[in-house]
Amino acid sequence: MELKQLINLATRHILHTVPESIYLNTGKDFTKPISIRGIVNERCNYKCRYCDFWRLEHYRDEISIEQWQEALLSLKKFIGPYSIQFAGGEPFLKKGFVDLLGFCHTNGIDWGVITNGSFLDSETVKKIAQARPLYVEISADSDNPEINDYVRGRLGALEKIEKGIALLCQERERLSLKFPIRIKPTVHKYNFKHLPELVRWTREVGATTIDFSPVRLFNDQVKTELWIKEQADLETLETVISTLISMKHAGAPIETSDAKIYSLADHFRENLVFHGVSPCRVGLRDYHINPNGEVFMCWFYPTIGNVKESSARDLWYGEKAAQIRAQNIACQKFGSTDCANSCLSHRTLSQKIELGSILFRMARAGGR
């Protein structure tokens, strides 16, 4: 990642604290979204044991690539330069998605993507690199194919990831780019004992960093099969946590904050966890677009409208958004297993600075 990109990201977040403070103290709303996510589809070609997308009987309708383009430009007109994370489902399943990434680059919109890695063939990787990603995140749960492929619900999943990372590294080097390739494991009963090995694997395959998040109680299968709950396992988890902290402080490419790593044990004990911005601020920061164009700030609350019907500005300052924003601020769920380690949680300023320094150090080391 380039230093200029890190500085721009940090500046946007710092400047956002002023209107945020004004809203909290006066109720006057000058906030603008700072955390943007595009969920392009719910469809996926994997059957991860902790995920519900593939269990759905019906998928939401999907807006077209042209409608995505209009929505992204509307956001830029409203808030200026920004970055968006694309996700799914598996986003590369959507026809035209790679072209949307190129559109972002052409129009000065920074983007990152999280993928299961199954579509990272030579042609797709070239288009990804040409679109200049801010980062590429790949979900992988273990360096052991037996564990990874079982949990991910697809034989050969780890092999595809390794081949995809190799192609990304080659294309990144060919174009003299420095975007990070981030490994995103979900921590659960099957892999927690082997996390240090996964860190070593991250380096071996050429990825830049690894960022851990624990499984959450999405469904009954998580509770019965994937949750770490035996006392002996929890004690082993404490040992693993200490090992990860030691590895990180010794220079291992772990970008998860110390506080979040330490919180893993409390998470699985179902205690309250506070390792980032507290209390919750998603109502002042988050703008997430669903596959059908509906926009939400938090998945526990109704949507605030649809990009097919309103501009980003009108959605953000609309009556529905104002009502939900006030409810978000008063919400008491923060710290629970539903929220504390979700993808809606926000790092503190010091944690963001630490993350930036890790990514910059890795970039100077050649992207690895």
Short mmCIF file of C-alpha atoms in Angstrom, two decimals:
data_model
loop_
_atom_site.label_atom_id
_atom_site.label_comp_id
_atom_site.label_asym_id
_atom_site.label_seq_id
_atom_site.Cartn_x
_atom_site.Cartn_y
_atom_site.Cartn_z
CA MET A 1 0.00 0.00 0.00
CA GLU A 2 1.32 3.44 -0.93
CA LEU A 3 2.06 5.99 1.79
CA LYS A 4 -0.21 8.50 0.00
CA GLN A 5 -3.15 6.10 0.25
CA LEU A 6 -2.54 5.53 3.95
CA ILE A 7 -2.36 9.27 4.60
CA ASN A 8 -5.58 9.88 2.65
CA LEU A 9 -7.41 7.17 4.57
CA ALA A 10 -6.19 8.48 7.92
CA THR A 11 -7.10 12.06 7.02
CA ARG A 12 -10.65 11.12 6.06
CA HIS A 13 -11.20 9.35 9.37
CA ILE A 14 -9.68 12.14 11.47
CA LEU A 15 -11.72 14.85 9.74
CA HIS A 16 -14.87 12.82 10.32
CA THR A 17 -14.52 13.12 14.09
CA VAL A 18 -15.51 16.82 14.01
CA PRO A 19 -19.04 16.46 12.54
CA GLU A 20 -19.44 13.32 14.61
CA SER A 21 -18.75 15.28 17.78
CA ILE A 22 -21.15 18.04 16.68
CA TYR A 23 -23.93 15.50 16.15
CA LEU A 24 -23.37 13.84 19.54
CA ASN A 25 -23.34 17.20 21.35
CA THR A 26 -25.96 19.19 19.45
CA GLY A 27 -27.96 16.76 17.31
CA LYS A 28 -27.09 18.75 14.18
CA ASP A 29 -26.12 16.35 11.43
CA PHE A 30 -23.14 17.24 9.24
CA THR A 31 -21.83 13.68 9.18
CA LYS A 32 -21.03 11.81 5.98
CA PRO A 33 -20.45 8.10 5.54
CA ILE A 34 -16.86 6.99 6.00
CA SER A 35 -17.18 3.19 5.98
CA ILE A 36 -18.56 2.05 2.62
CA ARG A 37 -19.37 -1.54 1.70
CA GLY A 38 -20.89 -3.01 -1.42
CA ILE A 39 -22.47 -6.46 -1.04
CA VAL A 40 -22.85 -7.29 -4.71
CA ASN A 41 -24.60 -10.65 -4.31
CA GLU A 42 -25.65 -13.37 -1.88
CA ARG A 43 -24.80 -16.23 -4.23
CA CYS A 44 -21.71 -18.30 -3.43
CA ASN A 45 -20.04 -21.39 -4.85
CA TYR A 46 -18.81 -22.52 -1.40
CA LYS A 47 -20.72 -23.88 1.60
CA CYS A 48 -18.83 -22.53 4.60
CA ARG A 49 -20.14 -24.18 7.75
CA TYR A 50 -20.54 -20.85 9.55
CA CYS A 51 -22.28 -19.00 6.70
CA ASP A 52 -25.99 -18.77 5.89
CA PHE A 53 -25.90 -17.40 2.34
CA TRP A 54 -25.77 -20.81 0.68
CA ARG A 55 -28.61 -22.02 2.90
CA LEU A 56 -31.04 -19.38 1.61
CA GLU A 57 -34.05 -20.65 -0.32
CA HIS A 58 -34.27 -17.41 -2.29
CA TYR A 59 -31.69 -14.74 -3.07
CA ARG A 60 -32.41 -11.04 -3.21
CA ASP A 61 -32.69 -9.49 -6.63
CA GLU A 62 -29.44 -7.90 -7.79
CA ILE A 63 -29.09 -4.43 -9.21
CA SER A 64 -27.22 -4.21 -12.50
CA ILE A 65 -23.60 -3.17 -12.95
CA GLU A 66 -24.85 0.08 -14.48
CA GLN A 67 -26.91 0.76 -11.35
CA TRP A 68 -23.86 0.03 -9.22
CA GLN A 69 -21.92 2.57 -11.25
CA GLU A 70 -24.60 5.21 -10.73
CA ALA A 71 -24.71 4.49 -6.98
CA LEU A 72 -20.92 4.77 -6.63
CA LEU A 73 -20.78 8.05 -8.56
CA SER A 74 -23.64 9.41 -6.44
CA LEU A 75 -21.59 8.64 -3.35
CA LYS A 76 -18.54 10.40 -4.78
CA LYS A 77 -20.59 13.47 -5.61
CA PHE A 78 -21.81 13.49 -2.00
CA ILE A 79 -18.65 12.73 0.00
CA GLY A 80 -15.75 13.19 -2.41
CA PRO A 81 -12.97 10.59 -2.70
CA TYR A 82 -13.66 7.42 -0.76
CA SER A 83 -12.86 3.73 -0.55
CA ILE A 84 -15.30 0.84 -0.77
CA GLN A 85 -15.02 -2.80 0.19
CA PHE A 86 -16.81 -5.20 -2.14
CA ALA A 87 -18.10 -8.46 -0.73
CA GLY A 88 -20.69 -11.19 -1.26
CA GLY A 89 -21.59 -14.06 -1.31
CA GLU A 90 -18.74 -14.50 -3.71
CA PRO A 91 -18.53 -11.20 -5.60
CA PHE A 92 -16.66 -12.61 -8.60
CA LEU A 93 -19.70 -14.77 -9.37
CA LYS A 94 -21.53 -11.64 -10.51
CA LYS A 95 -21.27 -11.09 -14.23
CA GLY A 96 -19.49 -7.82 -14.95
CA PHE A 97 -18.04 -7.42 -11.45
CA VAL A 98 -14.45 -7.22 -12.69
CA ASP A 99 -15.53 -4.45 -15.08
CA LEU A 100 -17.01 -2.59 -12.09
CA LEU A 101 -13.58 -2.66 -10.45
CA GLY A 102 -12.09 -1.08 -13.58
CA PHE A 103 -14.85 1.55 -13.45
CA CYS A 104 -13.84 2.40 -9.88
CA HIS A 105 -10.22 2.91 -10.89
CA THR A 106 -11.18 5.07 -13.88
CA ASN A 107 -13.37 7.25 -11.66
CA GLY A 108 -10.96 7.67 -8.76
CA ILE A 109 -12.78 5.40 -6.32
CA ASP A 110 -10.46 3.31 -4.14
CA TRP A 111 -11.65 -0.25 -3.72
CA GLY A 112 -10.87 -3.49 -1.95
CA VAL A 113 -12.52 -6.88 -2.16
CA ILE A 114 -12.95 -9.96 -0.03
CA THR A 115 -13.19 -13.24 -1.94
CA ASN A 116 -12.96 -16.96 -1.35
CA GLY A 117 -10.22 -17.07 -3.98
CA SER A 118 -11.91 -19.54 -6.32
CA PHE A 119 -12.00 -17.15 -9.29
CA LEU A 120 -8.41 -15.92 -9.12
CA ASP A 121 -7.33 -17.29 -12.48
CA SER A 122 -4.74 -15.61 -14.70
CA GLU A 123 -7.18 -13.49 -16.73
CA THR A 124 -9.15 -12.29 -13.71
CA VAL A 125 -6.01 -11.48 -11.72
CA LYS A 126 -4.70 -9.33 -14.57
CA LYS A 127 -7.92 -7.33 -14.61
CA ILE A 128 -7.84 -6.99 -10.82
CA ALA A 129 -4.29 -5.62 -10.87
CA GLN A 130 -5.07 -3.27 -13.77
CA ALA A 131 -7.91 -1.82 -11.68
CA ARG A 132 -5.39 -0.94 -8.93
CA PRO A 133 -6.93 -2.45 -5.78
CA LEU A 134 -6.47 -0.87 -2.39
CA TYR A 135 -6.23 -4.45 -1.09
CA VAL A 136 -7.36 -7.98 -1.87
CA GLU A 137 -8.66 -10.06 1.03
CA ILE A 138 -8.90 -13.84 0.77
CA SER A 139 -10.83 -16.02 3.20
CA ALA A 140 -8.73 -18.99 4.35
CA ASP A 141 -9.12 -20.87 7.61
CA SER A 142 -6.16 -23.23 7.74
CA ASP A 143 -2.91 -24.16 6.04
CA ASN A 144 -4.13 -27.76 6.35
CA PRO A 145 -6.25 -28.63 3.28
CA GLU A 146 -8.27 -31.17 5.23
CA ILE A 147 -9.38 -28.56 7.78
CA ASN A 148 -9.74 -25.64 5.39
CA ASP A 149 -11.65 -27.48 2.68
CA TYR A 150 -13.98 -29.17 5.16
CA VAL A 151 -14.97 -25.92 6.85
CA ARG A 152 -15.20 -24.05 3.55
CA GLY A 153 -17.33 -26.77 2.04
CA ARG A 154 -15.30 -27.24 -1.12
CA LEU A 155 -12.54 -29.72 -1.94
CA GLY A 156 -9.47 -28.07 -3.42
CA ALA A 157 -10.28 -24.67 -1.89
CA LEU A 158 -6.85 -24.20 -0.31
CA GLU A 159 -5.05 -25.21 -3.49
CA LYS A 160 -7.01 -22.60 -5.46
CA ILE A 161 -6.11 -19.95 -2.90
CA GLU A 162 -2.41 -20.72 -3.10
CA LYS A 163 -2.46 -20.59 -6.91
CA GLY A 164 -4.45 -17.35 -6.83
CA ILE A 165 -2.04 -15.67 -4.41
CA ALA A 166 0.90 -16.69 -6.59
CA LEU A 167 -0.77 -15.08 -9.63
CA LEU A 168 -1.59 -11.92 -7.66
CA CYS A 169 2.03 -11.65 -6.50
CA GLN A 170 3.34 -12.10 -10.03
CA GLU A 171 1.01 -9.48 -11.48
CA ARG A 172 1.64 -7.06 -8.62
CA GLU A 173 5.37 -7.32 -9.21
CA ARG A 174 5.00 -7.01 -12.99
CA LEU A 175 3.09 -3.75 -12.62
CA SER A 176 5.27 -2.49 -9.71
CA LEU A 177 2.28 -2.26 -7.40
CA LYS A 178 2.18 -2.61 -3.63
CA PHE A 179 -1.39 -3.50 -2.74
CA PRO A 180 -1.61 -5.85 0.25
CA ILE A 181 -2.93 -9.38 -0.06
CA ARG A 182 -4.65 -10.04 3.24
CA ILE A 183 -5.58 -13.46 4.61
CA LYS A 184 -8.88 -13.39 6.54
CA PRO A 185 -9.37 -16.50 8.70
CA THR A 186 -12.45 -17.12 10.79
CA VAL A 187 -11.38 -18.54 14.16
CA HIS A 188 -13.32 -21.60 15.33
CA LYS A 189 -12.94 -24.96 17.02
CA TYR A 190 -11.37 -26.70 14.03
CA ASN A 191 -8.53 -24.24 13.43
CA PHE A 192 -7.75 -22.29 16.62
CA LYS A 193 -4.91 -24.58 17.70
CA HIS A 194 -3.19 -24.13 14.35
CA LEU A 195 -3.33 -20.33 13.97
CA PRO A 196 0.45 -19.85 14.44
CA GLU A 197 1.03 -22.25 11.54
CA LEU A 198 -1.43 -20.23 9.47
CA VAL A 199 0.63 -17.09 10.14
CA ARG A 200 3.75 -18.85 8.88
CA TRP A 201 1.84 -20.11 5.83
CA THR A 202 0.76 -16.51 5.11
CA ARG A 203 4.40 -15.56 4.65
CA GLU A 204 5.30 -18.69 2.74
CA VAL A 205 2.63 -18.22 0.06
CA GLY A 206 3.45 -14.55 -0.45
CA ALA A 207 0.48 -12.88 1.23
CA THR A 208 1.11 -9.56 2.98
CA THR A 209 -0.74 -9.85 6.28
CA ILE A 210 -3.26 -11.92 8.20
CA ASP A 211 -6.25 -10.58 10.14
CA PHE A 212 -8.22 -12.81 12.52
CA SER A 213 -11.92 -12.64 13.34
CA PRO A 214 -13.77 -15.19 15.50
CA VAL A 215 -16.81 -17.05 14.28
CA ARG A 216 -20.09 -15.55 15.46
CA LEU A 217 -23.33 -17.26 16.37
CA PHE A 218 -24.95 -17.08 12.96
CA ASN A 219 -26.69 -20.45 13.18
CA ASP A 220 -27.14 -23.62 15.25
CA GLN A 221 -24.27 -25.34 13.46
CA VAL A 222 -21.85 -22.75 14.81
CA LYS A 223 -23.06 -23.33 18.36
CA THR A 224 -22.96 -27.13 18.17
CA GLU A 225 -19.90 -27.69 15.99
CA LEU A 226 -17.67 -24.63 15.65
CA TRP A 227 -17.93 -22.81 18.98
CA ILE A 228 -14.97 -23.15 21.36
CA LYS A 229 -16.61 -23.95 24.69
CA GLU A 230 -14.80 -26.77 26.52
CA GLN A 231 -12.67 -25.49 29.40
CA ALA A 232 -9.59 -27.34 28.16
CA ASP A 233 -10.00 -25.78 24.71
CA LEU A 234 -10.43 -22.32 26.19
CA GLU A 235 -7.22 -22.76 28.15
CA THR A 236 -5.44 -23.86 24.97
CA LEU A 237 -6.87 -20.80 23.22
CA GLU A 238 -5.27 -18.58 25.88
CA THR A 239 -1.91 -20.17 25.05
CA VAL A 240 -2.48 -19.64 21.32
CA ILE A 241 -3.35 -16.00 22.01
CA SER A 242 -0.05 -15.49 23.86
CA THR A 243 1.82 -17.12 20.98
CA LEU A 244 0.16 -14.87 18.40
CA ILE A 245 0.95 -11.74 20.41
CA SER A 246 4.59 -12.80 20.74
CA MET A 247 4.79 -13.54 17.01
CA LYS A 248 3.26 -10.18 16.15
CA HIS A 249 5.66 -8.26 18.38
CA ALA A 250 8.54 -10.17 16.80
CA GLY A 251 7.52 -8.91 13.35
CA ALA A 252 5.05 -11.53 12.10
CA PRO A 253 2.59 -10.09 9.53
CA ILE A 254 -0.38 -10.02 11.91
CA GLU A 255 -2.45 -6.87 11.53
CA THR A 256 -5.16 -7.77 14.07
CA SER A 257 -4.92 -5.38 17.00
CA ASP A 258 -3.52 -6.74 20.26
CA ALA A 259 -6.79 -5.90 21.99
CA LYS A 260 -8.81 -7.94 19.50
CA ILE A 261 -6.47 -10.92 19.76
CA TYR A 262 -6.71 -10.82 23.55
CA SER A 263 -10.50 -10.59 23.27
CA LEU A 264 -10.87 -13.97 21.54
CA ALA A 265 -11.15 -15.89 24.81
CA ASP A 266 -13.85 -13.58 26.17
CA HIS A 267 -15.68 -13.81 22.87
CA PHE A 268 -15.98 -17.58 23.09
CA ARG A 269 -16.92 -17.32 26.78
CA GLU A 270 -19.71 -15.02 25.54
CA ASN A 271 -18.54 -12.16 27.73
CA LEU A 272 -18.84 -8.54 26.64
CA VAL A 273 -15.91 -7.52 24.45
CA PHE A 274 -14.59 -3.98 23.91
CA HIS A 275 -11.55 -3.69 21.67
CA GLY A 276 -12.38 -0.85 19.29
CA VAL A 277 -14.47 2.31 19.10
CA SER A 278 -16.97 2.33 21.94
CA PRO A 279 -19.87 3.01 22.13
CA CYS A 280 -21.07 2.03 18.66
CA ARG A 281 -20.85 4.68 15.93
CA VAL A 282 -22.09 2.81 12.84
CA GLY A 283 -25.04 5.18 12.47
CA LEU A 284 -22.60 8.04 11.93
CA ARG A 285 -20.18 6.19 9.69
CA ASP A 286 -21.55 3.20 7.80
CA TYR A 287 -23.17 3.07 4.37
CA HIS A 288 -23.66 -0.47 3.10
CA ILE A 289 -25.34 -1.30 -0.19
CA ASN A 290 -27.19 -4.59 -0.40
CA PRO A 291 -27.37 -6.65 -3.63
CA ASN A 292 -30.82 -5.21 -4.40
CA GLY A 293 -29.69 -1.61 -3.86
CA GLU A 294 -31.07 -1.16 -0.35
CA VAL A 295 -28.79 0.80 1.98
CA PHE A 296 -28.30 0.03 5.64
CA MET A 297 -26.11 1.34 8.44
CA CYS A 298 -26.50 -1.66 10.76
CA TRP A 299 -28.01 -5.05 9.99
CA PHE A 300 -30.10 -4.97 13.18
CA TYR A 301 -32.07 -1.99 11.86
CA PRO A 302 -34.22 -1.36 8.76
CA THR A 303 -32.71 -0.04 5.56
CA ILE A 304 -32.73 3.71 4.91
CA GLY A 305 -33.78 3.54 1.26
CA ASN A 306 -32.62 2.27 -2.12
CA VAL A 307 -29.93 3.59 -4.48
CA LYS A 308 -32.33 2.97 -7.38
CA GLU A 309 -34.69 5.62 -6.02
CA SER A 310 -32.59 8.23 -4.21
CA SER A 311 -29.18 9.85 -4.29
CA ALA A 312 -26.60 9.02 -1.64
CA ARG A 313 -27.04 12.46 -0.06
CA ASP A 314 -30.83 12.11 0.13
CA LEU A 315 -30.53 8.64 1.62
CA TRP A 316 -28.01 9.72 4.28
CA TYR A 317 -29.92 12.81 5.40
CA GLY A 318 -33.41 11.37 4.86
CA GLU A 319 -36.03 11.00 7.57
CA LYS A 320 -35.58 7.22 7.84
CA ALA A 321 -31.82 7.59 8.24
CA ALA A 322 -32.27 10.26 10.90
CA GLN A 323 -34.57 8.00 12.91
CA ILE A 324 -32.34 4.97 12.65
CA ARG A 325 -29.22 7.02 13.38
CA ALA A 326 -30.69 8.16 16.68
CA GLN A 327 -31.59 4.56 17.53
CA ASN A 328 -28.08 3.37 16.61
CA ILE A 329 -26.50 5.86 18.97
CA ALA A 330 -28.70 4.65 21.83
CA CYS A 331 -28.16 0.95 21.06
CA GLN A 332 -26.83 -1.17 23.93
CA LYS A 333 -25.83 -4.27 21.94
CA PHE A 334 -22.26 -3.09 21.41
CA GLY A 335 -19.78 -5.48 22.99
CA SER A 336 -21.99 -8.54 22.48
CA THR A 337 -20.96 -11.54 20.38
CA ASP A 338 -23.26 -10.17 17.66
CA CYS A 339 -21.43 -6.88 17.31
CA ALA A 340 -18.00 -6.71 18.92
CA ASN A 341 -16.22 -8.80 16.33
CA SER A 342 -18.44 -8.13 13.34
CA CYS A 343 -17.33 -6.47 10.11
CA LEU A 344 -19.20 -3.37 11.29
CA SER A 345 -16.87 -2.81 14.24
CA HIS A 346 -14.45 0.11 14.01
CA ARG A 347 -10.84 0.42 15.13
CA THR A 348 -9.77 3.21 17.42
CA LEU A 349 -7.51 5.93 16.03
CA SER A 350 -4.43 4.40 17.67
CA GLN A 351 -5.32 0.99 16.22
CA LYS A 352 -5.67 2.55 12.76
CA ILE A 353 -2.27 4.19 13.11
CA GLU A 354 -0.78 0.84 14.14
CA LEU A 355 -2.43 -0.87 11.18
CA GLY A 356 -1.11 1.79 8.81
CA SER A 357 2.42 1.37 10.11
CA ILE A 358 2.21 -2.42 9.67
CA LEU A 359 0.96 -2.14 6.08
CA PHE A 360 3.54 0.52 5.23
CA ARG A 361 6.33 -1.59 6.68
CA MET A 362 5.19 -4.61 4.69
CA ALA A 363 4.87 -2.53 1.52
CA ARG A 364 8.43 -1.23 1.90
CA ALA A 365 9.55 -4.80 2.29
CA GLY A 366 8.22 -5.50 -1.19
CA GLY A 367 4.51 -6.04 -0.60
CA ARG A 368 5.17 -9.02 1.66
#
